[in-house]
Coordinates of C-alpha atoms and ligand atoms in Angstrom, one line a residue:
X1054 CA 53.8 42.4 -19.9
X1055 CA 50.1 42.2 -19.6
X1056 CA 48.3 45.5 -19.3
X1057 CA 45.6 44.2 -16.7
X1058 CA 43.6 47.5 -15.6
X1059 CA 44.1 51.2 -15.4
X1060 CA 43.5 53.3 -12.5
X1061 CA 44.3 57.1 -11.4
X1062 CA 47.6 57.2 -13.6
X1063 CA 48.4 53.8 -12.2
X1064 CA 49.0 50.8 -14.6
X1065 CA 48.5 47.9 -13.4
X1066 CA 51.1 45.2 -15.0
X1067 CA 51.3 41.2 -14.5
X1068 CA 54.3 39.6 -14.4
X1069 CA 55.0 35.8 -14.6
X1070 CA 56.6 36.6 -10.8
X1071 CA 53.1 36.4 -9.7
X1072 CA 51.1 39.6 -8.2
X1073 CA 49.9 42.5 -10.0
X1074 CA 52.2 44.9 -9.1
X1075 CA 51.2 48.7 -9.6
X1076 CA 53.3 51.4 -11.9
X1077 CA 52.9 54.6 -12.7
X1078 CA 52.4 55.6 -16.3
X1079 CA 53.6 58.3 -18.7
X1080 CA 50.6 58.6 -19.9
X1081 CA 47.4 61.0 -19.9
X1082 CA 44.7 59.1 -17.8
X1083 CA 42.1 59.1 -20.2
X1084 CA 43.5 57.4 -23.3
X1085 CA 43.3 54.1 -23.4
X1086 CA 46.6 51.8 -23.5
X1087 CA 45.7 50.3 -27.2
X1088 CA 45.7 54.3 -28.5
X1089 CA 48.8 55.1 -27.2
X1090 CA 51.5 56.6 -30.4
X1091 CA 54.7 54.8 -29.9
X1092 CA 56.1 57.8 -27.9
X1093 CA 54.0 57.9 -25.5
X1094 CA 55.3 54.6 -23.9
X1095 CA 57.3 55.1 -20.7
X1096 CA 60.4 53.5 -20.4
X1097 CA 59.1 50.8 -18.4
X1098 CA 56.7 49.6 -20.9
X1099 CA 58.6 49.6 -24.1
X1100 CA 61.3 47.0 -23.3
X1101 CA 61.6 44.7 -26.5
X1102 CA 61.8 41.7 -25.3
X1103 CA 58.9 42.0 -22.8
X1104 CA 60.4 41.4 -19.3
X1105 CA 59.1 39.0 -16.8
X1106 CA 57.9 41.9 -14.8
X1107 CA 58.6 45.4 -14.5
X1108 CA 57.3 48.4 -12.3
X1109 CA 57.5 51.6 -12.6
X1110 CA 57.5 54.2 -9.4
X1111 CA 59.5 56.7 -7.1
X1112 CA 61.8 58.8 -8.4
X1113 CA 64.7 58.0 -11.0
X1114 CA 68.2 58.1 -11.5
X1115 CA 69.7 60.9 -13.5
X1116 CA 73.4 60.3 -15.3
X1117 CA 76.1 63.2 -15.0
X1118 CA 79.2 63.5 -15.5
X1119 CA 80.2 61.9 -12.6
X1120 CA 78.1 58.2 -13.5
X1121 CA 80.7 55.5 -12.6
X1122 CA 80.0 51.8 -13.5
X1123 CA 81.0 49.3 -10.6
X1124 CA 81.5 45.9 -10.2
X1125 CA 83.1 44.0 -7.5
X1126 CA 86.8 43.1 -7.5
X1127 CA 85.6 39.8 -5.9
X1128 CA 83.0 39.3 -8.9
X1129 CA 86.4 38.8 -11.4
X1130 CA 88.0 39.9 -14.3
X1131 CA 85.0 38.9 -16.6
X1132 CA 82.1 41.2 -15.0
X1133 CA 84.8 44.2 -15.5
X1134 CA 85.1 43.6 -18.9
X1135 CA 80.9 43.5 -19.3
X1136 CA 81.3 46.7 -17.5
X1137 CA 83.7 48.4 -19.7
X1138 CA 81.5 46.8 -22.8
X1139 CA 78.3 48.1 -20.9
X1140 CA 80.5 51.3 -20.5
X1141 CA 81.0 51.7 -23.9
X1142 CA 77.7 50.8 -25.2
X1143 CA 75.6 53.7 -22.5
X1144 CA 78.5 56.7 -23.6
X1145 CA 76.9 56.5 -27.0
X1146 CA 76.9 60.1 -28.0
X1147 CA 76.5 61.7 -24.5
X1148 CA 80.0 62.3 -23.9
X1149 CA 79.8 60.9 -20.4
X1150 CA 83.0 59.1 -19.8
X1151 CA 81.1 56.4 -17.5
X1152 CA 84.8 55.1 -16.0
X1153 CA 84.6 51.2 -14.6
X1154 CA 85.1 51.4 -10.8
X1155 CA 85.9 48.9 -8.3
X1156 CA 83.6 48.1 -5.1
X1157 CA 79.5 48.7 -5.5
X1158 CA 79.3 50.4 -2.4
X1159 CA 78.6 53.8 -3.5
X1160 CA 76.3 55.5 -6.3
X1161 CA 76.2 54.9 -9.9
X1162 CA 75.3 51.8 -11.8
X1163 CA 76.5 48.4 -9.8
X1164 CA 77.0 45.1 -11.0
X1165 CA 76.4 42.6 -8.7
X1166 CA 77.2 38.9 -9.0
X1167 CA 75.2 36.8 -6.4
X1168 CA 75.2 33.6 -6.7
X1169 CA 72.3 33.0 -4.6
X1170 CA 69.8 35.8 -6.2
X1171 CA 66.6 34.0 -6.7
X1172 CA 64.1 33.5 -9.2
X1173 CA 66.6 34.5 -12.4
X1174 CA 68.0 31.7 -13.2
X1175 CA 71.0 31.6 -15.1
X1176 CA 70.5 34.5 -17.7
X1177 CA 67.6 36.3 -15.4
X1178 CA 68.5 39.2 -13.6
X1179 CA 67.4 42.2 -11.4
X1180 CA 67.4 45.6 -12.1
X1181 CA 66.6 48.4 -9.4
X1182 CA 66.8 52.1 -10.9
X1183 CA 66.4 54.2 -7.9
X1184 CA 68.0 58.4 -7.1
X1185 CA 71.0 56.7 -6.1
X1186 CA 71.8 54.6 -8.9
X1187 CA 70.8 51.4 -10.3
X1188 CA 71.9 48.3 -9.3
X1189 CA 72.1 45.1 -11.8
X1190 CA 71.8 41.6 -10.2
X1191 CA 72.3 38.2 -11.7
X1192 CA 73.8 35.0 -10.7
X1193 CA 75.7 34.7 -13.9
X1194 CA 77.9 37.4 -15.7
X1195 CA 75.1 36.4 -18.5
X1196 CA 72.7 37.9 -17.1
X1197 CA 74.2 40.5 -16.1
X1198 CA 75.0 41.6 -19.5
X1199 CA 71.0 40.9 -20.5
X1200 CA 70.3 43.2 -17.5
X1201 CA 72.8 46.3 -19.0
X1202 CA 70.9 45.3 -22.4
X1203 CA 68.2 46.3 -20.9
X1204 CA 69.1 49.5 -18.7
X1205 CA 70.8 50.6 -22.3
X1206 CA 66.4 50.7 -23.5
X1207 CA 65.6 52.7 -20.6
X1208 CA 67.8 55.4 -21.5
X1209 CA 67.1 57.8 -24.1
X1210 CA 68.3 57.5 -27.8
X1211 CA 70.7 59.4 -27.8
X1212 CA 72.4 58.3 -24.7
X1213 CA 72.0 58.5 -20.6
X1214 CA 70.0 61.3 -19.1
X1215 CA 67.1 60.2 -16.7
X1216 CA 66.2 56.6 -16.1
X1217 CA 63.0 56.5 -13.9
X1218 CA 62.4 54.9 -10.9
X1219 CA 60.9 51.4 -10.4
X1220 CA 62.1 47.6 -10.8
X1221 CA 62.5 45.0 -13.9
X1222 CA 62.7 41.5 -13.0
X1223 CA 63.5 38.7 -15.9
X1224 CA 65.0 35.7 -16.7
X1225 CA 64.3 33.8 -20.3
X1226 CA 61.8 31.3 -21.1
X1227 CA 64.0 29.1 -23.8
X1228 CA 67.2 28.8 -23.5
X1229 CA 68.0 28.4 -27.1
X1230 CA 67.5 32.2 -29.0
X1231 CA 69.5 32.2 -32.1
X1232 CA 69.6 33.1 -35.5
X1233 CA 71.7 32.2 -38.6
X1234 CA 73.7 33.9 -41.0
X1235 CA 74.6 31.7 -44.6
X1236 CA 77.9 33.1 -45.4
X1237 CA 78.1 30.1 -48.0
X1238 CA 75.4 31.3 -50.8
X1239 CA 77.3 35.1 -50.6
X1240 CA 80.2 35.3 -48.7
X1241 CA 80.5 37.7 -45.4
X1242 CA 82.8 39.1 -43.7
X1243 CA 83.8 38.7 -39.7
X1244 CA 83.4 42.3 -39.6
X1245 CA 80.1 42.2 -41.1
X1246 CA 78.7 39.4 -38.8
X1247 CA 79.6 41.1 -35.4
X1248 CA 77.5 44.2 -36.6
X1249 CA 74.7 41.6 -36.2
X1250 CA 76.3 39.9 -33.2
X1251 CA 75.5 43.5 -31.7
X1252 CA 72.4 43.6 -33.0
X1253 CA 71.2 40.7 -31.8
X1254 CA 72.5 40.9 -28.5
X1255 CA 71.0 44.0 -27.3
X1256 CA 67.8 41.7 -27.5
X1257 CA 69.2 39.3 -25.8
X1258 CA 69.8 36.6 -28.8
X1259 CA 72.2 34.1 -27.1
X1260 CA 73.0 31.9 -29.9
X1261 CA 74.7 32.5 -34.4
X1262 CA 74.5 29.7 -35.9
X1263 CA 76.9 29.6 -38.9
X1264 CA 76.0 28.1 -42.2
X1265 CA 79.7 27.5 -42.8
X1266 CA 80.0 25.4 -46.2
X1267 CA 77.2 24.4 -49.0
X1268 CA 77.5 24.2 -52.7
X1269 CA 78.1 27.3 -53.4
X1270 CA 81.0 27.6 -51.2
X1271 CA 83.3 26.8 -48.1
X1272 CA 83.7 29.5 -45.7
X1273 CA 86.2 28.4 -43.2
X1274 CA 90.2 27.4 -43.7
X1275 CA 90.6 23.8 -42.8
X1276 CA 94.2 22.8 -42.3
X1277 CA 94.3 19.4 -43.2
X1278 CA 91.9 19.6 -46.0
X1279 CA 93.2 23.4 -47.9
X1280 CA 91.6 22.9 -50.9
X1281 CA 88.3 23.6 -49.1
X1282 CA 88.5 27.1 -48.5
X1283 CA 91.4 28.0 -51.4
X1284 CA 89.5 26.6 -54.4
X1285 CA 85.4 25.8 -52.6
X1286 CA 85.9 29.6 -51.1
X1287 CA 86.4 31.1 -54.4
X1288 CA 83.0 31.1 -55.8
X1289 CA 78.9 32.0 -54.8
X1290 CA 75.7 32.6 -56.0
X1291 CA 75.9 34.5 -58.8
X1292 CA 79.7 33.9 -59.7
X1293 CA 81.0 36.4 -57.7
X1294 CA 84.4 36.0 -55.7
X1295 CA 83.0 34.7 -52.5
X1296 CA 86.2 34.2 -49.9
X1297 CA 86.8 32.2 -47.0
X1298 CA 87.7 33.0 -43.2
X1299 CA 91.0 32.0 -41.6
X1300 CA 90.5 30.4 -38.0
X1301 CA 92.1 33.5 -36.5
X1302 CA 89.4 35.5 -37.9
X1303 CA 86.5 32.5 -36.8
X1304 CA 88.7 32.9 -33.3
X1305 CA 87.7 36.5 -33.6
X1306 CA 84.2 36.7 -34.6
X1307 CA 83.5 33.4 -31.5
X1308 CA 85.5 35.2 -28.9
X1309 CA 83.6 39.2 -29.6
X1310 CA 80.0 36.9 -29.4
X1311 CA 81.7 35.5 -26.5
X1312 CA 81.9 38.8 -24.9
X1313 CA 78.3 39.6 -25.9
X1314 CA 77.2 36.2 -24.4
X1315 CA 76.4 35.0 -27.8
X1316 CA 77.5 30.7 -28.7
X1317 CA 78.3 30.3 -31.7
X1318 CA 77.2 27.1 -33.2
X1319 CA 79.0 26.3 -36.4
X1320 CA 77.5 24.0 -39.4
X1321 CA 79.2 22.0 -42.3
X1322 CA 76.5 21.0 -44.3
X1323 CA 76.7 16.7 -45.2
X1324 CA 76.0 14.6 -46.6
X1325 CA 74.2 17.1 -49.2
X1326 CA 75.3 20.4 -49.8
X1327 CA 78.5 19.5 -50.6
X1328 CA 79.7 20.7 -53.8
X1329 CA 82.2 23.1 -53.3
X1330 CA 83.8 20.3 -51.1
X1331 CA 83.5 17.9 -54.0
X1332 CA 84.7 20.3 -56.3
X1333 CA 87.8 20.7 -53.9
X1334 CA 88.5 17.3 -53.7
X1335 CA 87.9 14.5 -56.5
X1336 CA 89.0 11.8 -54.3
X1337 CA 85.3 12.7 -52.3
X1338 CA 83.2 11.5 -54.9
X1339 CA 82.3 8.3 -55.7
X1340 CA 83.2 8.3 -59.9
X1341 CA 86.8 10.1 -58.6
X1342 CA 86.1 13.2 -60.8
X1343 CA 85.8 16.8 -59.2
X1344 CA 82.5 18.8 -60.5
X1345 CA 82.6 22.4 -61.5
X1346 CA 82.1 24.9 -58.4
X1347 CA 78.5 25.7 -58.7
X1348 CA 76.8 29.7 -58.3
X1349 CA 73.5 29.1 -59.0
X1350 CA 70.4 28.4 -56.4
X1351 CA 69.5 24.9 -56.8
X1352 CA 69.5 22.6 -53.9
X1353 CA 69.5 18.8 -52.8
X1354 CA 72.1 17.8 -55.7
X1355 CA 75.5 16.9 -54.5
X1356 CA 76.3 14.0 -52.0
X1357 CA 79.3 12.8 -50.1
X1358 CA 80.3 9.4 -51.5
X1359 CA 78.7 7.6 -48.5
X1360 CA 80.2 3.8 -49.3
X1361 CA 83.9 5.8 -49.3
X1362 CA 86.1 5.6 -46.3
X1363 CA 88.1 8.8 -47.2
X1364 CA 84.6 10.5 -46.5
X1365 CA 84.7 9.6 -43.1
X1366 CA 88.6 10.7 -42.9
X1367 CA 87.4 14.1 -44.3
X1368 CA 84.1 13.8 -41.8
X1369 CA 86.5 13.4 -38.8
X1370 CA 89.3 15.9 -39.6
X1371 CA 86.8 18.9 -40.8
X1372 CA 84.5 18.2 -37.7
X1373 CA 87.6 17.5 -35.4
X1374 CA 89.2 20.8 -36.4
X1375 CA 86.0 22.5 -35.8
X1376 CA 85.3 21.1 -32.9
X1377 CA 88.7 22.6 -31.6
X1378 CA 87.8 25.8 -32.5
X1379 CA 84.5 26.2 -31.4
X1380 CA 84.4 26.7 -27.6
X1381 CA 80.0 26.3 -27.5
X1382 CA 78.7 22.8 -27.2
X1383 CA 77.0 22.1 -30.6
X1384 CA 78.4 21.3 -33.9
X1385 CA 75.6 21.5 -36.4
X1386 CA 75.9 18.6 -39.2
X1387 CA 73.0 19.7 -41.4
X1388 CA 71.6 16.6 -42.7
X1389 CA 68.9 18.5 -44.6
X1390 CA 68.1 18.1 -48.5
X1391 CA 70.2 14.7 -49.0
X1392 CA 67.9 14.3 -52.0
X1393 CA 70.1 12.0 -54.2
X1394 CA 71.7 10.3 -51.3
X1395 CA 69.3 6.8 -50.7
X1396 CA 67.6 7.2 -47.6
X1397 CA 69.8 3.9 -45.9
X1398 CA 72.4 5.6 -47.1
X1399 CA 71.5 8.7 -45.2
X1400 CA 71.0 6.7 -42.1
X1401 CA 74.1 4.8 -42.1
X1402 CA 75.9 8.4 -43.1
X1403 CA 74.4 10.3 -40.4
X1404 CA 75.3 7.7 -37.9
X1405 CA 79.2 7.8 -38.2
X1406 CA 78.6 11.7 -38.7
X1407 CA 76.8 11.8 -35.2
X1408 CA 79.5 10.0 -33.3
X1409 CA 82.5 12.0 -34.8
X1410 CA 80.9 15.0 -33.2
X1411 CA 80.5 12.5 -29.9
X1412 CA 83.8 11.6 -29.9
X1413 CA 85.1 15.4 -30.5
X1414 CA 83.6 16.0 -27.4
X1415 CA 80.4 17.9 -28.9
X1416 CA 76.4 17.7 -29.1
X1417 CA 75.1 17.3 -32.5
X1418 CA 72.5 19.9 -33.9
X1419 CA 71.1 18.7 -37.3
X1420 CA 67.9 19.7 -39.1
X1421 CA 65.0 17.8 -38.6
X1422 CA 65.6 15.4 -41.7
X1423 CA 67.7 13.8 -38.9
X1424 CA 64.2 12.1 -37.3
X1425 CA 63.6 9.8 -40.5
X1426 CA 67.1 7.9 -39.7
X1427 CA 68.6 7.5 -36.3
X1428 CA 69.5 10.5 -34.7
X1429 CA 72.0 9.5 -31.6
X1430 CA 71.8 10.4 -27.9
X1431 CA 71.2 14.0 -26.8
X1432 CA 70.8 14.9 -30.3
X1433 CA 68.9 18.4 -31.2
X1434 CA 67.2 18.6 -34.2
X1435 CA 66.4 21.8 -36.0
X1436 CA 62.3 22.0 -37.4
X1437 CA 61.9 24.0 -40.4
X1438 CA 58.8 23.2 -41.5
X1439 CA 55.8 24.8 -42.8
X1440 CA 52.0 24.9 -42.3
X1441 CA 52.2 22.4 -45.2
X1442 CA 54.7 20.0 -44.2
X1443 CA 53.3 16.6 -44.4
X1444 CA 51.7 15.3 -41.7
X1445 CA 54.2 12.0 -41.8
X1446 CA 57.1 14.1 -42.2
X1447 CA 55.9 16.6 -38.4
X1448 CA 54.7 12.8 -36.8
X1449 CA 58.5 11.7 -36.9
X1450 CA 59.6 15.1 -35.4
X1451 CA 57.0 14.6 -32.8
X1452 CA 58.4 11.0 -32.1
X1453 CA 62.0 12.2 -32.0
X1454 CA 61.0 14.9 -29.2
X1455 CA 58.8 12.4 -27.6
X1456 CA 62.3 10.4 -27.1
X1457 CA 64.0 13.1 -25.7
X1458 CA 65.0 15.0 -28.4
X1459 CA 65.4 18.2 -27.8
X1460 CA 63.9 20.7 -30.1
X1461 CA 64.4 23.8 -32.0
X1462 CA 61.7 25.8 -33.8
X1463 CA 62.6 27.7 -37.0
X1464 CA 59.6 27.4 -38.9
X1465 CA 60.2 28.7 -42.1
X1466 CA 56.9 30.3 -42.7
X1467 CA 57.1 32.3 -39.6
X1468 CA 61.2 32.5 -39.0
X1469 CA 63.1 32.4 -42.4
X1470 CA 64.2 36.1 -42.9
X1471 CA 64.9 35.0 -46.3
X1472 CA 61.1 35.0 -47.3
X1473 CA 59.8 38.1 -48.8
X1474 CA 57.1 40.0 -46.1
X1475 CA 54.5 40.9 -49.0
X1476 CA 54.8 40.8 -52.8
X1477 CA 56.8 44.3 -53.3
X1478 CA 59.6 42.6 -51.3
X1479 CA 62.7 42.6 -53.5
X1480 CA 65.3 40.8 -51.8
X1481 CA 63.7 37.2 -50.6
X1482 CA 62.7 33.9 -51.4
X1483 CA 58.8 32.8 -51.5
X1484 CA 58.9 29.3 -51.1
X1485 CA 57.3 29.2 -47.8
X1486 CA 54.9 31.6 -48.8
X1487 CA 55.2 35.5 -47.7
X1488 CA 56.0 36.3 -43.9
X1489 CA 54.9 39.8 -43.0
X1490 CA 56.1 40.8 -39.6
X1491 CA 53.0 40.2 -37.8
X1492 CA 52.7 36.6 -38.9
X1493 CA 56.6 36.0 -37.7
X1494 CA 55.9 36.7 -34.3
X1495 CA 52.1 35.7 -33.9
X1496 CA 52.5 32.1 -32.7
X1497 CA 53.5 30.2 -29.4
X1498 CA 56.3 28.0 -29.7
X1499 CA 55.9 26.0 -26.5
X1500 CA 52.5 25.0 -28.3
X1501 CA 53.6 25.3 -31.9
X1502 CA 53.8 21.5 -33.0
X1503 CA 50.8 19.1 -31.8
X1504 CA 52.5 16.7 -29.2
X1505 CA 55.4 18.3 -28.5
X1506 CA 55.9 19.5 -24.9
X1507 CA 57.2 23.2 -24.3
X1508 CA 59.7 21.0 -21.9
X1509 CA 61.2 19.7 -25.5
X1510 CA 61.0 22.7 -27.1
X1511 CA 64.9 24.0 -26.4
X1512 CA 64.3 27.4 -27.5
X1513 CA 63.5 29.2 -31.8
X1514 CA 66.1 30.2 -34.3
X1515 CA 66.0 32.6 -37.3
X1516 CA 67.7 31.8 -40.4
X1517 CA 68.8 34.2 -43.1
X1518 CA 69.4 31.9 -46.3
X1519 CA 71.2 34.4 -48.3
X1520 CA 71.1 33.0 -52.2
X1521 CA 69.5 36.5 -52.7
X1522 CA 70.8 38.6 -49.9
X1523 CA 74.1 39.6 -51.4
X1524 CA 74.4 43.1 -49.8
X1525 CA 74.5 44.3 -45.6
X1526 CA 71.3 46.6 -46.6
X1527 CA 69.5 43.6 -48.1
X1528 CA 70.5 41.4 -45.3
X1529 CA 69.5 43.7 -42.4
X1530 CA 66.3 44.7 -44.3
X1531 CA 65.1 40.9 -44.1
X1532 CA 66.4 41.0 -40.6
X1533 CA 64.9 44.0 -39.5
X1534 CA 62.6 44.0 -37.7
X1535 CA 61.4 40.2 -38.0
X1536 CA 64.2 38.8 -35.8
X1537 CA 63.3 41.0 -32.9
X1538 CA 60.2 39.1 -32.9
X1539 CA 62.1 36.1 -32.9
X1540 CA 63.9 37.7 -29.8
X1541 CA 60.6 38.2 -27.5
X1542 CA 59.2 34.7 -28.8
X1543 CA 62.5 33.3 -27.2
X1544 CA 62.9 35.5 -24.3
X1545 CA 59.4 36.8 -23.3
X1546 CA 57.0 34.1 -21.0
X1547 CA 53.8 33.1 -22.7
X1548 CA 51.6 35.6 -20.9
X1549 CA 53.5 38.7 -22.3
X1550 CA 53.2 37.6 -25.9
X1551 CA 50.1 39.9 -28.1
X1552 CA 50.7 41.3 -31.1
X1553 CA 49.0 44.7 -30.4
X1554 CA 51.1 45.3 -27.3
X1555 CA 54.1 44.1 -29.1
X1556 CA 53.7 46.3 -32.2
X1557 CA 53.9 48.8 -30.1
X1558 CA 56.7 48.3 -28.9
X1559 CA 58.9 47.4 -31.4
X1560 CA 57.6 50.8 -33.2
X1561 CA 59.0 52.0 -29.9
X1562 CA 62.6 50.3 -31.3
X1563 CA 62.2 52.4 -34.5
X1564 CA 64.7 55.5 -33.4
X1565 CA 67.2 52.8 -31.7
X1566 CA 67.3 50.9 -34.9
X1567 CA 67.9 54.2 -36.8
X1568 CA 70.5 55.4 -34.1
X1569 CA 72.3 52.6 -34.9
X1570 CA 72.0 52.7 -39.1
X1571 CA 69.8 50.0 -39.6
X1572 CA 68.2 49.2 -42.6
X1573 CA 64.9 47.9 -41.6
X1574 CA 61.9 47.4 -43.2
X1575 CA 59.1 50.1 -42.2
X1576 CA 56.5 47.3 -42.1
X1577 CA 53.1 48.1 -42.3
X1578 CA 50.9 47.5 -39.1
X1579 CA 53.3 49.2 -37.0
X1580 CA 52.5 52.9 -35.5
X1581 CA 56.3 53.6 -36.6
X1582 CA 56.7 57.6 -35.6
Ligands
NGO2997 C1 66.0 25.3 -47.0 C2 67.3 24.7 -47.5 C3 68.4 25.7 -47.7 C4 67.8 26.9 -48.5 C5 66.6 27.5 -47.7 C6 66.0 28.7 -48.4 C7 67.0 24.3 -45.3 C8 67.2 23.8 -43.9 N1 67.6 23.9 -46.4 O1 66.2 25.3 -45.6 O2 69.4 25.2 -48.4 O3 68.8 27.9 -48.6 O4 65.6 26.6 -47.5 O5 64.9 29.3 -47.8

């Protein structure tokens, strides 16, 4: 949102759905918006991610005891569920008990499915807050959950009492908004990883990507290949225990992001970053003779023994199992850091690794490493580069994209939440130079890299590379509150993006955060109250 011009407590906000549309304001007429302390926004103006558009005006809608939530029985099984989940997530500590209802004729908050709402797209959605009640619309049971996401900002901490009057309308401007969890350098628990799943969704984060397996260990139970997880689960940085997940607790965690409209996009790391699978197995590598499991940080070591057929036995039942599993349409294959793998090698590797995925029915996501050998039809890569990555290196990224490619953004010194913000930053890793909050969300990523087209641009992803991050305080301290910028950069339109608006608002986040036990970083730069 773009605060154009004030008037007679009017504000005057524009919204990518064209006019200026007026709102009234919170605030005293005199102060000017830049001045404002973070409690002084209304409502209306703090949503995190900026909305499309929203206005603010007439009166409001107040919650009681009698607040029902109703969705249509024609609308399904699935938009009751979102309302019981919505249900669950507005009670908070008000004590309402906000019962699910069928039939949105009468007051209280409706969702409504319409298929032929306009100008949302498929994750875009309405919301109308009026004396009456407040009525959600989307065309998709996604976007009707980003709607309730954000009704749940407009009511106060510490659950529903009055939700103004006035209108948001919004609908995404990348597709792809994810971030990453490494579970392989310390290993996590499901439990663990649908706290975030609930972090990030309230911010309307639609994709976790998995780093699954790397040298330090294998996360995930592979049936036809138990070694993996028995023996490469059992160690991680540092030579603690580590662990692995069973695919009944994978099922879990993919089916509760499900329900939160979150993909999960899985990776096995290969052909480097292997050796907990080599370790595992001795017939993988090329001499016939199983390494140690490895707990230290290194990286760009281990290979898969590319000239070995077996490889491409393991390549196809790992993928093939995963591919099973995982109900999203990307499997990530890695591909980054193959240093001691030659690069025809690589090439030839990557190739039969790209049509396994093919012919298990999925996309391929790989990082961008993929460009400098022969990335196959529809494939995605993954950009991690850095103001410093050579020129060569960003020119065959550009190519890629150019060729239909379709690309996603993690720039690692703007989105790894691995790298320290400042120099007193104890957790982190400082290879991509520091990232202080305002330097993670201060950048456009339709016009990021030079020659590639917001139209390739599929959407931005956050990584947390964990070979430091061994504790949930340590993790959600490097998360928080850098990945909600990630979430506006992927969410927001161009015109809403400005760090001294945003700031703002995400100070505005502060309470919510510490409502919900967060451990984030009070970063300096931000009028936190
Ligand atoms: C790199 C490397 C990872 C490290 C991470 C640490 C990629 C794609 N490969 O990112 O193995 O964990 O940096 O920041």
């Amino acid at each position: 949102m773009r605060v154009l011009r004030r008037t007679l407590g009017t504000l005057l906000v524009l919204g990518t759905f064209g006019a200026a549309v007026s709102c009234t304001a919170a605030r005293g007429d005199d102060a000017r918006p830049g001045d404002d302390p973070p409690a002084a926004l209304a409502p209306f103006e703090r949503l995190l991610p900026a909305p499309a558009s929203a206005r603010a005006g007439g009166p409001g809608y107040a919650f009681g005891a009698g607040t029902v939530i109703r969705t249509a029985t024609a609308s399904g099984e699935e938009v009751r569920q979102l309302g019981e989940l919505l249900a669950e997530q507005l009670r908070g500590p008000s004590g309402l008990p906000l019962p699910v209802v069928d039939g949105v004729g009468g007051d209280g908050i409706r969702l409504r499915l319409d298929e032929e709402a306009e100008g949302v797209g498929d994750e875009g959605y309405r919301l109308e807050s009026a004396p009456d009640g407040i009525t959600l619309t989307a065309r998709t049971p996604a976007g009707l959950f980003h709607a309730g996401q954000t009704l749940r900002q407009l009511v106060p901490v510490a659950g529903p009492g009055i939700v103004p009057g006035g209108t948001v309308e919004d609908r995404p401007r990348f597709a792809y908004r994810g971030a990453m969890i490494d579970i392989a350098r310390h290993f996590f628990t499901v439990e663990q990883v649908k706290r975030y799943v609930d972090q990030l969704a309230q911010y309307k984060v639609n994709t976790l990507h998995l780093h699954l397996t790397d040298d330090q260990g294998w996360r995930l139970a592979v049936d036809s290949w138990p070694r993996l997880a028995e023996h490469g689960g059992g160690s991680e940085v540092g030579g603690g225990p580590g662990g692995y997940w069973t695919k009944d607790e994978y099922r879990e965690l993919v089916a509760y992001a499900g329900e939160r409209y979150v993909d999960v996009v899985p990776e096995i790391d290969m052909p480097g970053h292997v050796n907990a699978a080599l370790s595992s197995y001795a017939e993988l590598n090329c001499d016939g003779k199983a390494p140690e499991r490895y707990t230290g940080i290194k990286v760009g070591f281990s290979s898969l023994c590319v000239a070995k057929e077996r490889t491409y036995e393991f390549v196809d039942d790992v993928l093939g199992e995963l591919a099973e599993l995982t109900p999203g349409r990307y499997l990530h294959i890695g591909g980054d850091e193959a240093h001691t793998t030659p690069a025809a090698d690589y090439a030839a590797f990557m190739d039969r690794a790209q049509a396994v995925v093919g012919r298990h029915g999925k996309t391929v996501i790989a990082w961008h490493q993929l460009a400098a050998a022969r990335p196959a039809g529809g494939a995605v890569l993954q950009y991690w580069g850095h103001d410093k990555t050579p020129a060569a290196e960003k020119a065959g990224v550009v190519a890629a994209a150019k060729a239909g490619h379709p690309v996603i953004l993690s720039p690692a010194d703007r989105l790894y939440l691995d790298m320290k913000y400042d120099a007193t930053t104890k957790p982190g890793l400082a290879w991509a130079g520091h990232v202080p909050v305002e330097r993670a969300y201060s950048w456009d990523p339709g016009a990021y890299l030079a020659g590639v087209p917001e139209s390739a641009v599929l959407g931005v992803e956050a990584p947390l590379w964990t070979e430091t991050i061994a504790t949930r305080a340590d993790w959600e301290y490097m998360a928080f509150p850098r990945v909600l910028g990630l979430a506006e950069l992927g969410w927001s339109q161009a015109g809403s993006l400005g760090w001294d608006d945003y700031r703002r608002r995400l100070a505005a986040q502060g309470p919510r955060l510490d409502a919900q036990e967060v451990n984030f970083h009070r970063a300096p730069g931000v009028p936190w109250s």
